[in-house]
Coordinates of C-alpha atoms in Angstrom, one line a residue:
X28 CA -0.1 0.4 0.2
X29 CA 1.2 3.3 -0.8
X30 CA 1.0 5.0 2.9
X31 CA 0.9 9.0 1.1
X32 CA -3.0 7.5 -0.1
X33 CA -4.3 5.9 2.9
X34 CA -6.9 6.1 4.7
X35 CA -5.0 8.1 7.4
X36 CA -3.0 10.3 4.5
X37 CA -2.6 13.6 6.6
X38 CA -3.3 13.2 9.5
X39 CA -0.4 13.4 11.6
X40 CA 1.0 11.9 15.3
X41 CA 3.4 12.6 17.2
X42 CA 5.0 9.6 19.1
X43 CA 7.1 9.9 21.7
X44 CA 7.7 5.3 21.9
X45 CA 10.2 4.0 23.9
X46 CA 10.7 -0.1 23.3
X47 CA 7.7 -1.5 22.1
X48 CA 4.5 -1.0 23.0
X49 CA 4.7 2.2 22.1
X50 CA 6.4 2.0 19.0
X51 CA 3.7 -0.3 17.9
X52 CA 0.8 1.9 17.6
X53 CA 2.9 4.6 15.8
X54 CA 3.9 1.7 13.2
X55 CA 0.6 1.3 13.0
X56 CA -1.0 4.3 12.0
X57 CA 2.5 5.2 10.2
X58 CA 1.7 2.4 7.5
X59 CA -1.8 3.2 7.6
X60 CA -1.0 6.4 6.1
X61 CA -0.1 8.9 8.6
X62 CA 3.2 10.7 9.2
X63 CA 4.2 9.6 12.4
X64 CA 7.0 11.4 13.7
X65 CA 8.7 9.6 16.3
X66 CA 10.8 12.0 18.8
X67 CA 13.5 9.9 20.8
X68 CA 16.0 11.4 23.8
X69 CA 18.8 12.3 22.0
X70 CA 21.1 9.3 22.7
X71 CA 17.8 7.5 20.5
X72 CA 15.3 5.1 21.7
X73 CA 16.3 2.0 23.7
X74 CA 15.1 -0.6 21.7
X75 CA 18.2 0.3 19.1
X76 CA 20.2 -1.2 21.4
X77 CA 18.8 -4.5 21.4
X78 CA 20.8 -7.0 19.8
X79 CA 22.7 -8.6 17.9
X80 CA 21.3 -9.0 14.9
X81 CA 21.8 -5.8 13.8
X82 CA 20.5 -4.0 10.6
X83 CA 23.0 -0.9 9.3
X84 CA 23.6 -0.1 13.3
X85 CA 20.0 -0.6 14.4
X86 CA 19.0 -3.9 16.3
X87 CA 16.4 -6.0 14.5
X88 CA 13.8 -5.7 16.8
X89 CA 13.9 -1.5 16.6
X90 CA 13.7 -1.8 13.0
X91 CA 10.5 -4.2 12.5
X92 CA 8.1 -1.4 15.1
X93 CA 9.8 1.8 13.8
X94 CA 9.2 1.8 10.0
X95 CA 7.5 4.4 7.6
X96 CA 8.1 7.0 10.6
X97 CA 10.6 10.2 10.4
X98 CA 12.9 10.9 14.0
X99 CA 13.5 14.2 15.3
X100 CA 15.5 14.7 19.3
X101 CA 14.2 16.4 21.8
X102 CA 16.9 17.0 25.4
X103 CA 13.4 17.2 27.8
X104 CA 15.6 19.0 30.0
X105 CA 15.9 22.0 28.0
X106 CA 13.1 24.6 28.2
X107 CA 12.8 25.6 24.6
X108 CA 13.1 21.8 23.2
X109 CA 10.0 21.3 25.3
X110 CA 7.7 23.9 24.2
X111 CA 8.3 23.4 20.5
X112 CA 6.9 19.9 21.9
X113 CA 4.5 20.4 23.0
X114 CA 3.4 22.9 20.3
X115 CA 4.1 19.9 17.6
X116 CA 2.2 18.1 19.8
X117 CA -0.6 20.8 19.8
X118 CA -0.2 21.1 16.2
X119 CA -0.9 17.8 15.2
X120 CA -3.7 14.9 15.1
X121 CA -2.8 12.0 17.9
X122 CA 0.2 12.4 20.3
X123 CA 1.0 8.7 21.4
X124 CA 3.5 8.4 24.6
X125 CA 5.1 5.3 27.2
X126 CA 6.6 7.5 28.6
X127 CA 7.5 6.7 32.6
X128 CA 3.9 7.2 34.6
X129 CA 5.4 10.4 36.4
X130 CA 7.9 12.2 32.7
X131 CA 4.7 14.2 30.9
X132 CA 3.2 16.0 34.4
X133 CA 7.1 16.6 35.2
X134 CA 7.5 18.3 31.6
X135 CA 4.1 19.6 31.1
X136 CA 3.1 17.8 28.2
X137 CA 0.3 15.1 30.4
X138 CA -2.6 15.1 29.7
X139 CA -5.0 16.8 30.9
X140 CA -3.2 20.0 30.1
X141 CA -2.7 19.1 26.5
X142 CA -6.8 18.2 25.7
X143 CA -6.9 21.4 27.7
X144 CA -4.4 23.5 25.9
X145 CA -5.2 21.7 22.3
X146 CA -9.3 20.5 22.3
X147 CA -8.5 18.6 19.1
X148 CA -6.2 16.6 20.2
X149 CA -6.1 13.0 20.7
X150 CA -4.0 12.1 23.5
X151 CA -3.1 8.4 23.5
X152 CA -2.0 7.3 27.2
X153 CA 0.3 3.1 27.0
X154 CA 1.3 2.7 30.9
X155 CA 2.8 -0.3 33.0
X156 CA -0.4 -1.4 35.1
X157 CA -3.4 1.3 33.8
X158 CA -4.4 5.5 34.5
X159 CA -6.2 4.5 38.5
X160 CA -5.7 2.6 41.2
X161 CA -2.1 2.0 44.0
X162 CA 0.1 0.8 40.6
X163 CA -0.5 3.5 37.9
X164 CA 3.3 5.0 38.8
X165 CA 4.2 1.5 39.1
X166 CA 6.7 0.5 35.9
X167 CA 6.6 -2.7 34.1
X168 CA 8.1 -4.6 30.8
X169 CA 6.9 -7.4 29.2
X170 CA 7.4 -10.4 31.4
X171 CA 7.3 -8.7 34.5
X172 CA 2.9 -8.6 33.0
X173 CA 3.3 -11.7 31.7
X174 CA 3.9 -12.7 35.4
X175 CA 1.7 -10.3 37.6
X176 CA -1.1 -11.2 35.3
X177 CA -1.3 -14.3 35.5
X178 CA 0.1 -15.4 31.5
X179 CA 2.6 -17.3 32.6
X180 CA 1.1 -19.4 35.4
X181 CA -1.2 -20.6 32.7
X182 CA 1.9 -21.6 29.6
X183 CA 3.8 -24.3 30.2
X184 CA 3.9 -27.5 30.0
X185 CA 2.0 -30.1 32.6
X186 CA 5.4 -32.1 33.8
X187 CA 7.2 -29.1 33.8
X188 CA 7.9 -25.8 34.7
X189 CA 6.1 -22.9 33.9
X190 CA 6.5 -20.4 31.4
X191 CA 6.4 -17.0 29.2
X192 CA 4.7 -17.0 26.5
X193 CA 7.8 -17.2 23.7
X194 CA 6.8 -13.8 22.2
X195 CA 6.0 -9.7 22.8
X196 CA 2.1 -10.4 23.1
X197 CA 1.3 -7.6 26.4
X198 CA 3.6 -5.2 24.6
X199 CA 1.8 -5.7 20.7
X200 CA -1.3 -6.0 22.0
X201 CA -0.9 -2.9 24.1
X202 CA -0.1 -1.6 21.0
X203 CA -2.8 -2.9 18.2
X204 CA -5.0 -1.7 21.1
X205 CA -4.0 2.0 21.3
X206 CA -4.6 1.7 17.7
X207 CA -8.2 0.7 18.4
X208 CA -8.5 3.6 21.2
X209 CA -6.9 5.9 18.4
X210 CA -9.1 5.3 15.7
X211 CA -12.6 4.7 17.2
X212 CA -11.7 9.2 19.5
X213 CA -10.3 9.3 15.5
X214 CA -14.3 8.7 14.1
X215 CA -15.7 10.3 17.9
X216 CA -13.8 13.7 16.9
X217 CA -15.3 13.6 13.3
X218 CA -18.3 13.8 15.3
X219 CA -18.2 16.4 17.6
X220 CA -14.8 18.4 17.0
X221 CA -13.3 17.5 20.2
X222 CA -10.5 15.1 20.5
X223 CA -10.1 12.6 23.9
X224 CA -7.8 10.7 26.3
X225 CA -7.5 7.4 24.9
X226 CA -5.4 5.3 27.7
X227 CA -4.5 1.5 28.2
X228 CA -2.0 -0.5 29.8
X229 CA 0.2 -3.9 29.4
X230 CA -1.1 -5.1 32.8
X231 CA -4.9 -4.5 31.2
X232 CA -3.9 -6.3 28.2
X233 CA -2.8 -8.9 30.0
X234 CA -5.8 -9.9 32.3
X235 CA -7.5 -9.9 28.5
X236 CA -5.6 -12.3 27.8
X237 CA -6.2 -13.8 30.3
X238 CA -9.6 -13.2 31.1
X239 CA -11.2 -16.1 29.6
X240 CA -10.0 -17.9 32.6
X241 CA -11.1 -15.6 34.6
X242 CA -14.9 -16.5 34.1
X243 CA -14.1 -20.0 34.2
X244 CA -12.4 -19.7 38.0
X245 CA -14.9 -17.1 38.7
X246 CA -17.7 -20.5 38.2
X247 CA -16.2 -22.9 39.4
X248 CA -13.0 -22.0 41.5
X249 CA -10.8 -23.5 40.7
X250 CA -7.6 -23.5 37.7
X251 CA -8.1 -26.2 35.2
X252 CA -3.9 -27.3 34.9
X253 CA -1.7 -26.3 32.0
X254 CA -2.1 -28.1 29.2
X255 CA 0.8 -27.8 26.8
X256 CA -0.2 -28.2 23.2
X257 CA -3.9 -29.2 24.9
X258 CA -7.2 -26.6 25.9
X259 CA -8.9 -26.6 29.2
X260 CA -12.0 -26.6 27.8
X261 CA -12.1 -29.1 24.8
X262 CA -11.0 -32.7 24.0
X263 CA -9.5 -33.8 21.9
X264 CA -8.2 -30.3 20.7
X265 CA -3.9 -30.3 20.7
X266 CA -0.8 -31.4 19.1
X267 CA -0.7 -35.2 18.2
X268 CA 3.4 -36.9 18.5
X269 CA 2.7 -39.1 15.3
X270 CA 6.2 -41.8 14.1
X271 CA 8.1 -38.1 12.7
X272 CA 6.5 -35.8 15.5
X273 CA 3.7 -33.4 16.4
X274 CA 0.6 -33.2 14.4
X275 CA -1.9 -29.7 15.5
X276 CA -5.1 -31.5 15.7
X277 CA -8.2 -29.7 16.1
X278 CA -11.4 -31.2 15.9
X279 CA -13.6 -28.7 18.2
X280 CA -17.6 -29.3 18.1
X281 CA -18.7 -32.3 17.7
X282 CA -19.5 -33.1 14.3
X283 CA -15.3 -33.1 13.5
X284 CA -14.6 -35.1 16.3
X285 CA -16.6 -37.1 14.6
X286 CA -14.8 -36.8 11.4
X287 CA -11.3 -37.4 13.4
X288 CA -13.4 -40.7 14.9
X289 CA -13.6 -42.4 11.6
X290 CA -9.5 -40.7 10.1
X291 CA -8.5 -43.0 13.4
X292 CA -10.3 -45.8 12.0
X293 CA -12.8 -46.4 14.9
X294 CA -15.9 -44.3 13.6
X295 CA -17.3 -45.8 16.6
X296 CA -15.8 -43.7 19.5
X297 CA -18.3 -40.7 18.8
X298 CA -21.7 -43.6 19.3
X299 CA -20.6 -45.0 22.7
X300 CA -22.4 -43.0 25.8
X301 CA -18.1 -42.1 27.3
X302 CA -16.8 -39.9 24.2
X303 CA -20.4 -38.7 22.5
X304 CA -20.4 -35.0 24.1
X305 CA -17.7 -32.5 24.4
X306 CA -18.2 -33.2 28.5
X307 CA -18.4 -36.7 28.6
X308 CA -14.6 -36.6 26.8
X309 CA -13.9 -34.6 28.3
X310 CA -14.2 -36.4 31.6
X311 CA -12.1 -38.9 30.2
X312 CA -9.4 -37.3 28.7
X313 CA -6.3 -39.0 30.0
X314 CA -8.4 -42.0 29.3
X315 CA -9.1 -40.9 25.1
X316 CA -6.0 -38.8 25.3
X317 CA -4.1 -42.1 25.4
X318 CA -6.1 -44.0 23.0
X319 CA -5.6 -41.2 20.6
X320 CA -1.5 -41.5 21.0
X321 CA -1.3 -44.5 20.6
X322 CA -3.0 -44.7 17.1
X323 CA -1.9 -41.2 16.2
X324 CA 2.6 -42.3 17.0
X325 CA 2.2 -45.6 14.4
X326 CA 2.4 -42.8 10.7
X327 CA 4.4 -40.3 10.2
X328 CA 2.6 -36.6 9.8
X329 CA 1.6 -36.7 6.2
X330 CA -0.3 -39.5 6.3
X331 CA -2.7 -38.4 8.9
X332 CA -2.8 -35.0 7.4
X333 CA -3.5 -35.8 4.0
X334 CA -6.7 -38.2 6.2
X335 CA -8.0 -35.6 7.6
X336 CA -7.8 -33.6 4.8
X337 CA -9.8 -35.6 3.1
X338 CA -11.6 -35.5 6.1
X339 CA -12.1 -31.1 6.4
X340 CA -10.6 -31.7 10.2
X341 CA -8.5 -28.9 11.0
X342 CA -4.8 -30.1 11.6
X343 CA -1.0 -28.7 11.0
X344 CA 2.3 -29.5 12.0
X345 CA 4.6 -27.2 14.6
X346 CA 7.0 -25.6 12.2
X347 CA 9.6 -24.3 13.7
X348 CA 10.5 -20.4 11.4
X349 CA 12.5 -20.8 9.1
X350 CA 9.6 -24.2 7.8
X351 CA 7.1 -21.4 7.8
X352 CA 8.9 -19.0 5.9
X353 CA 9.8 -21.9 3.4
X354 CA 5.6 -22.0 3.0
X355 CA 3.9 -21.2 -0.3
X356 CA 1.0 -19.6 2.0
X357 CA 3.7 -17.3 3.1
X358 CA 4.5 -16.5 -0.1
X359 CA 1.5 -15.7 -1.4
X360 CA 0.3 -13.2 1.0
X361 CA 3.8 -11.6 0.4
X362 CA 4.2 -10.1 3.9
X363 CA 7.1 -10.1 4.6
X364 CA 10.1 -7.9 2.5
X365 CA 13.5 -6.8 2.7
X366 CA 13.7 -3.7 2.9
X367 CA 17.4 -3.6 3.3
X368 CA 19.5 -4.1 0.2
X369 CA 22.3 -6.0 1.0
X370 CA 20.7 -8.0 4.0
X371 CA 18.3 -10.6 4.0
X372 CA 16.7 -9.4 6.7
X373 CA 12.7 -9.9 6.4
X374 CA 10.0 -7.1 7.8
X375 CA 6.4 -7.6 8.3
X376 CA 4.5 -4.6 6.6
X377 CA 0.4 -5.4 8.8
X378 CA -1.6 -8.2 8.5
X379 CA -4.3 -6.7 7.1
X380 CA -5.1 -5.7 3.3
X381 CA -7.4 -3.0 2.2
X382 CA -8.9 -2.9 -1.2
X383 CA -6.4 -6.2 -1.3
X384 CA -3.7 -4.2 -0.6
X385 CA -1.1 -3.9 2.2
X386 CA -1.0 -2.0 4.4
X387 CA 3.0 -1.2 4.4
X388 CA 5.5 -2.4 2.9
X389 CA 9.3 -1.0 1.5
X390 CA 9.8 1.8 3.9
X391 CA 13.0 1.7 6.6
X392 CA 13.0 2.8 9.7
X393 CA 14.7 6.2 10.4
X394 CA 18.3 6.6 12.1
X395 CA 18.1 8.4 15.5
X396 CA 17.4 12.6 14.9
X397 CA 17.0 12.1 10.7
X398 CA 14.3 14.4 10.2
X399 CA 15.4 17.6 13.4
X400 CA 14.9 20.7 11.6
X401 CA 13.3 19.0 8.6
X402 CA 9.8 18.6 9.8

């Protein structure tokens, strides 16, 4: 997608983002066509140094979340630079930041102050633990939030220790929620002419990811054991070891369960009282999973995948990242690009297309202060 003609073309964003969550919100808006000015401390966003690996001096993790932006620097200790920043924010449509909770008020650009001074401004504040409550000023990073919000307790094989989720799901989802809130605020401003304050936090995102487990616990008073690749409510619904590796199989309703049983060579199982419904299967989870496992290990994944595909039972191998990138489906979607000449580095566009065009293309990340005096 040509960002100059994207759906947010003409929208101006100032992003004082650092690390992951704030920058990802800014990149979403940039890939949708907004002009995004990234504000950095004179030494730059810490994430620039979060390597190896590096491409052209910046960590790949930084580049992945900061493409398509312009970069300026601001020393908040300098009154003239600080006031210039505030004026720049006032001239923008949207201000996004994920600074430490006490910083904006200390330097005069907190939400209450700026939205009063600039009533059309959409002010988005990504915090660690939320804008209210006893922890509102407490700092936090992804692993801390995963731990405190209960996500680590839910993850991992039941025979081993709890495990951190391997991707930065808290940071990235908070950036996404903030972008959603900003877009909703833009729509409201179109109708009312008034700006808004949008508050999100890493902790609230963590609570959202745990919400299904919260709902179950609130009814039963119990927490199910960790499931590994399985599901606390559905049986069977997990990876099974084949003769050459695991295959994820998800017969998510009784109709698909009947087809799965047929593929296993036991079409009678769904008619047996003990396995007829999901509730009955869950009551005999260990028995049924053991019976399935004994059959699955007799043949390779390709054998089972062919049978399951023919019957319409959802399944897939547990791929490594290199294996994922070899898939024809990945190539067909053209979601990854190589914007840096002389480098094999692959970076993503957004996982959405509008009128057949993917948001995000060959944009690069800016260098620190690359656009000082130019915007």
